[in-house]
Amino acid sequence: MAAASSSSVNHMLHPLQHHTLLVPKLPNVFKYPKFQSTFQYSSSRVRPLSALVATESETITQPQDSGEVDLFACPVCFEPLIRKGPAGFNLPAIYRSGFKCIKCNKSYSSKNMYLDLTLIAGAKEYVEAQPSRTELFRSPLVSFLYERGWRQNFRTRGFPGPDEEFNMAQEYFKPAEGGILVDVSCGSGLFSRKFAKSGTYSKVIALDFSENMLRQTYDFMKADDTILNSNLALVRADVSRLPFPSGSIDAIHAGAALHCWPSPSNAIAEINRVLRSGGVFVSTTFLRSTSSTPAILRPFDRRIAGNYNYLIEEEIEDLVKSCGFTNYTCKIQQAFIMFSAQKP
């Protein structure tokens, strides 16, 4: 019974993997050497905005009970929220705090383990319909299985594995060291936890729209005492309506996520808004077709993409640049792509 359920969910998660004509099977990725360091990023190092703010006013990054302006912003008007609660940026401190938008007069609070900063947080009657792929990842079953087998299966499509992906992302994020990193569409927090444990960033925010994915992230955190009280926060939010002031974030990561977003253009434009000048955006996704896909089949590959926004590399580069990013660069292996860009 479990095997049948897993097969069904796997088919929904990655419909393209069943169309072998589009992405011919190549030798197992385990046989490949580790990716070489071919990254390109600006040689000029920009000091993270968060580091500059911290030297001027510690109360901004360490809010006190008196009610200080916080890193988080109202998802309705984007005004910074006022936080009342214990100082610190970790699970115990944040989720004993209350947040309020003075302009909208709307309050936000934690849901036991994550801070809900969606537009309809606190709504009692209204229920908003979401695309099927969004609802899929809100499923308790998919959330439970995601890091317990499904993510590992990405290797068959060219993904190098979480450890190597993390190392690749860290190379791209060097200009943002010491700053604030947001892991959008974080899933079960696989990379959020790695970023937090690295000690590279002053704050790490694991952000997802799925309540159950965030619950799984919390469960994994509870099992690791070294991370439970680290500078890692869990936030429920929409990637197309990020709850941060403009120009306040140093780095944004989106692992295997872009193809699941209802509108990649809205999401990437929003990512551009919240990044500071010089901020870095790094993302991985599945390519719809690759250089190995026969040219005669490429006009038909959109028809079988299902509900997912699978793109080709040229479309990704064009999309990122059209949303205002520069210094685009990428690494491709089979259907896997990791790309990076910076906000001017």
XYZ file of C-alpha atoms in Angstrom:
344
model
C 0.000 0.000 0.000
C 2.796 2.427 0.909
C 4.647 1.611 -2.309
C 1.571 2.373 -4.373
C 1.080 5.714 -2.649
C 4.741 6.631 -3.132
C 4.578 5.821 -6.845
C 1.510 7.993 -7.276
C 3.005 10.923 -5.450
C 6.312 10.555 -7.325
C 4.447 10.735 -10.626
C 2.735 13.946 -9.546
C 5.941 15.468 -8.262
C 7.974 15.037 -11.411
C 5.817 14.169 -14.401
C 8.640 14.763 -16.884
C 10.719 11.901 -15.548
C 8.321 9.438 -17.174
C 8.975 10.873 -20.660
C 12.403 9.469 -21.373
C 12.431 10.791 -24.929
C 12.703 14.327 -23.632
C 15.548 13.711 -21.244
C 17.476 10.628 -22.370
C 18.887 8.594 -19.510
C 22.585 9.230 -19.047
C 25.133 7.339 -16.913
C 24.540 7.468 -13.187
C 25.559 10.811 -11.691
C 27.566 8.961 -9.003
C 30.120 8.166 -11.722
C 30.684 11.800 -12.474
C 33.487 13.718 -10.742
C 32.430 16.544 -8.479
C 31.527 19.728 -10.265
C 34.510 21.935 -10.961
C 34.577 25.457 -9.592
C 33.395 27.348 -12.688
C 31.393 29.978 -10.858
C 31.578 33.601 -11.799
C 30.607 36.338 -9.440
C 31.543 39.887 -8.866
C 35.085 40.352 -7.650
C 34.079 43.430 -5.718
C 32.924 42.395 -2.263
C 29.906 44.328 -1.008
C 29.527 44.476 2.736
C 26.093 43.105 3.702
C 23.555 45.740 4.592
C 22.695 43.841 7.756
C 26.278 44.185 8.971
C 26.199 47.952 8.446
C 22.882 48.262 10.266
C 24.133 46.160 13.172
C 27.076 48.497 13.795
C 24.753 51.483 13.987
C 21.898 50.058 16.035
C 21.932 46.671 17.707
C 18.293 47.155 18.692
C 17.214 46.594 15.084
C 18.687 43.095 14.890
C 18.141 42.373 18.596
C 14.659 43.778 19.367
C 13.681 44.142 23.014
C 10.416 43.992 24.926
C 9.914 47.739 24.488
C 8.689 47.138 20.912
C 11.298 47.649 18.208
C 11.169 47.642 14.406
C 11.848 44.099 13.206
C 13.342 42.470 10.117
C 9.908 41.156 9.146
C 7.429 43.310 7.237
C 3.675 43.284 6.845
C 2.725 41.236 3.739
C -0.123 43.658 3.072
C 1.725 46.991 2.983
C 5.398 45.935 3.420
C 5.870 48.285 6.372
C 8.298 46.864 8.994
C 6.501 45.093 11.826
C 6.842 46.113 15.441
C 7.980 43.219 17.603
C 7.309 42.808 21.292
C 9.013 39.934 23.041
C 12.375 38.554 24.141
C 15.536 39.555 22.304
C 17.226 37.247 19.842
C 16.691 35.648 16.451
C 15.940 31.975 17.084
C 12.884 29.755 17.440
C 12.257 30.229 21.187
C 12.654 34.030 21.050
C 10.667 34.709 17.888
C 7.765 32.464 18.743
C 7.343 34.022 22.176
C 7.062 37.393 20.448
C 4.139 39.257 18.988
C 4.283 41.224 15.722
C 2.072 44.086 14.617
C 1.789 46.411 11.644
C 1.085 49.934 12.892
C -0.133 51.026 9.455
C -2.588 48.144 8.853
C -3.252 47.523 12.535
C -2.894 43.803 11.852
C -1.219 41.405 14.270
C 0.798 38.290 13.454
C 1.813 35.437 15.710
C 3.389 32.002 15.621
C 1.572 28.751 14.899
C 3.387 26.759 17.601
C 6.571 26.472 15.530
C 6.435 28.906 12.595
C 5.518 32.569 12.171
C 2.574 32.955 9.783
C 3.126 35.991 7.544
C 0.740 35.126 4.729
C -1.804 37.680 3.544
C -4.679 35.719 5.066
C -2.980 34.924 8.363
C -5.657 34.979 11.036
C -8.570 34.633 8.586
C -11.393 32.537 10.043
C -13.857 32.067 7.175
C -12.005 32.795 3.943
C -10.281 29.896 2.174
C -8.253 30.577 -0.958
C -7.947 27.921 -3.661
C -4.364 27.156 -4.684
C -2.943 25.483 -7.821
C -2.772 21.692 -7.596
C 1.034 21.677 -7.366
C 0.854 24.054 -4.393
C -1.682 21.868 -2.634
C 0.427 18.784 -3.383
C 3.325 20.095 -1.331
C 0.983 21.039 1.514
C 0.070 17.370 1.830
C 1.265 15.691 5.063
C 2.333 12.622 3.061
C 4.469 14.520 0.542
C 5.944 16.679 3.298
C 6.919 13.596 5.291
C 8.419 11.762 2.311
C 10.197 14.717 0.715
C 13.470 14.350 2.605
C 13.016 10.632 3.217
C 13.559 9.429 -0.332
C 11.986 11.776 -2.891
C 14.717 14.426 -2.809
C 17.389 11.738 -3.155
C 15.704 10.552 -6.370
C 16.613 13.862 -8.014
C 20.041 12.346 -8.697
C 18.520 10.409 -11.596
C 17.875 13.739 -13.333
C 21.384 15.116 -12.793
C 21.130 16.725 -9.343
C 24.523 16.175 -7.648
C 23.152 15.577 -4.145
C 22.450 17.959 -1.224
C 26.048 18.223 0.027
C 27.473 19.144 -3.368
C 24.553 21.464 -4.142
C 25.168 23.239 -0.839
C 28.877 23.662 -1.618
C 28.037 25.043 -5.061
C 25.562 27.524 -3.599
C 28.070 28.640 -0.979
C 30.505 29.581 -3.756
C 27.889 31.810 -5.334
C 26.955 33.322 -1.952
C 30.472 34.472 -1.039
C 29.611 38.166 -1.648
C 26.812 37.817 0.947
C 28.811 36.258 3.790
C 27.816 37.683 7.168
C 24.439 38.832 5.870
C 20.833 37.655 6.049
C 19.866 34.615 3.947
C 16.318 33.532 3.121
C 15.707 29.987 1.873
C 12.428 30.415 -0.036
C 10.279 27.367 -0.797
C 12.512 25.633 1.727
C 10.492 22.405 1.836
C 11.574 20.339 4.832
C 14.456 22.726 5.518
C 17.196 20.526 4.059
C 19.299 23.484 2.918
C 18.034 25.941 5.539
C 19.631 23.789 8.224
C 22.887 23.530 6.282
C 23.053 27.312 5.831
C 22.365 27.883 9.539
C 24.935 25.319 10.702
C 27.597 26.767 8.411
C 27.838 29.895 10.571
C 28.271 31.930 7.391
C 25.209 34.137 7.846
C 23.985 36.418 10.620
C 20.394 35.184 10.181
C 18.779 32.367 8.197
C 15.054 32.243 7.452
C 13.409 29.019 6.274
C 10.334 30.152 4.337
C 7.608 28.060 2.723
C 3.890 28.282 1.984
C 3.289 24.711 3.163
C 2.434 24.399 6.838
C 3.367 20.720 6.811
C 6.761 21.341 5.225
C 7.530 23.811 8.020
C 6.397 21.266 10.619
C 8.822 18.765 9.102
C 11.577 21.376 9.252
C 10.840 21.875 12.930
C 10.931 18.122 13.590
C 14.359 17.849 11.959
C 15.570 20.836 13.982
C 14.369 19.299 17.254
C 16.578 16.294 16.580
C 19.699 18.488 16.419
C 20.499 20.455 19.581
C 23.174 22.449 17.745
C 20.590 24.042 15.477
C 17.454 24.412 17.608
C 18.773 27.576 19.266
C 20.706 28.825 16.236
C 19.903 31.933 14.217
C 17.265 30.083 12.171
C 13.609 31.131 11.977
C 10.649 29.382 10.340
C 8.202 31.569 8.417
C 5.117 30.760 6.399
C 4.791 33.140 3.454
C 4.088 33.380 -0.268
C 7.177 33.676 -2.480
C 5.250 36.236 -4.555
C 4.576 38.349 -1.443
C 7.703 38.153 0.688
C 7.286 39.668 4.192
C 10.454 41.795 4.197
C 11.128 45.482 3.553
C 12.613 46.357 0.176
C 16.397 46.057 0.031
C 16.695 44.266 3.388
C 17.993 40.792 2.432
C 21.529 39.813 1.409
C 20.994 36.374 -0.138
C 18.064 34.256 -1.345
C 18.174 30.546 -2.125
C 15.456 28.536 -3.896
C 16.241 24.831 -4.183
C 14.264 22.795 -6.743
C 11.455 25.318 -6.522
C 11.049 27.559 -9.565
C 9.102 24.968 -11.574
C 6.527 24.761 -8.751
C 5.791 28.496 -8.500
C 2.416 29.606 -9.966
C 4.151 32.623 -11.541
C 7.964 32.470 -11.749
C 8.088 36.055 -13.048
C 6.135 37.423 -10.062
C 8.287 35.447 -7.648
C 11.626 36.515 -9.140
C 10.519 40.155 -9.334
C 9.582 39.948 -5.636
C 12.955 38.377 -4.833
C 14.599 41.313 -6.610
C 12.554 43.756 -4.508
C 13.670 42.429 -1.130
C 17.352 41.944 -2.039
C 19.773 44.769 -1.310
C 22.004 46.164 -4.042
C 24.660 43.520 -4.661
C 22.466 40.802 -3.113
C 22.703 37.305 -4.560
C 19.940 35.005 -5.826
C 20.766 31.288 -6.288
C 18.273 28.705 -7.518
C 18.065 25.149 -8.817
C 15.344 23.588 -10.942
C 14.635 20.956 -13.588
C 15.157 21.903 -17.214
C 12.326 21.083 -19.590
C 14.809 19.904 -22.206
C 18.584 19.847 -22.555
C 21.215 19.805 -25.269
C 20.701 16.027 -25.398
C 17.027 16.364 -26.309
C 16.499 15.763 -30.042
C 15.617 19.024 -31.767
C 12.571 17.440 -33.408
C 11.020 16.802 -29.987
C 11.585 20.202 -28.387
C 8.465 21.905 -29.837
C 6.334 19.273 -28.063
C 7.979 19.290 -24.633
C 5.734 22.028 -23.242
C 2.651 19.898 -23.808
C 3.696 17.220 -21.334
C 5.044 19.501 -18.615
C 1.716 19.175 -16.832
C 1.053 21.777 -14.160
C 4.727 22.613 -13.678
C 6.690 25.540 -15.108
C 9.623 23.638 -16.567
C 11.786 25.980 -18.631
C 14.807 25.706 -20.875
C 18.069 27.433 -19.932
C 17.565 30.307 -22.393
C 14.139 31.045 -20.903
C 15.538 31.079 -17.363
C 18.297 33.522 -18.275
C 15.852 35.781 -20.122
C 13.389 35.682 -17.197
C 16.023 36.511 -14.584
C 17.440 39.402 -16.603
C 13.976 40.769 -17.415
C 13.276 40.933 -13.666
C 16.242 43.262 -13.211
C 19.113 40.924 -12.289
C 22.641 41.034 -13.686
C 25.746 38.795 -13.620
C 23.730 35.725 -14.563
C 25.695 32.464 -14.601
C 24.728 28.811 -14.447
C 25.885 25.207 -14.201
C 24.027 22.405 -16.022
C 24.175 18.624 -15.614
C 21.570 16.616 -17.535
C 18.190 18.154 -16.502
C 19.697 19.893 -13.446
C 20.513 23.604 -13.516
C 21.881 25.857 -10.777
C 21.896 29.520 -11.683
C 22.921 32.674 -9.896
C 22.369 36.385 -10.435
C 22.898 39.645 -8.544
C 20.778 42.707 -7.954
C 22.526 45.795 -9.394
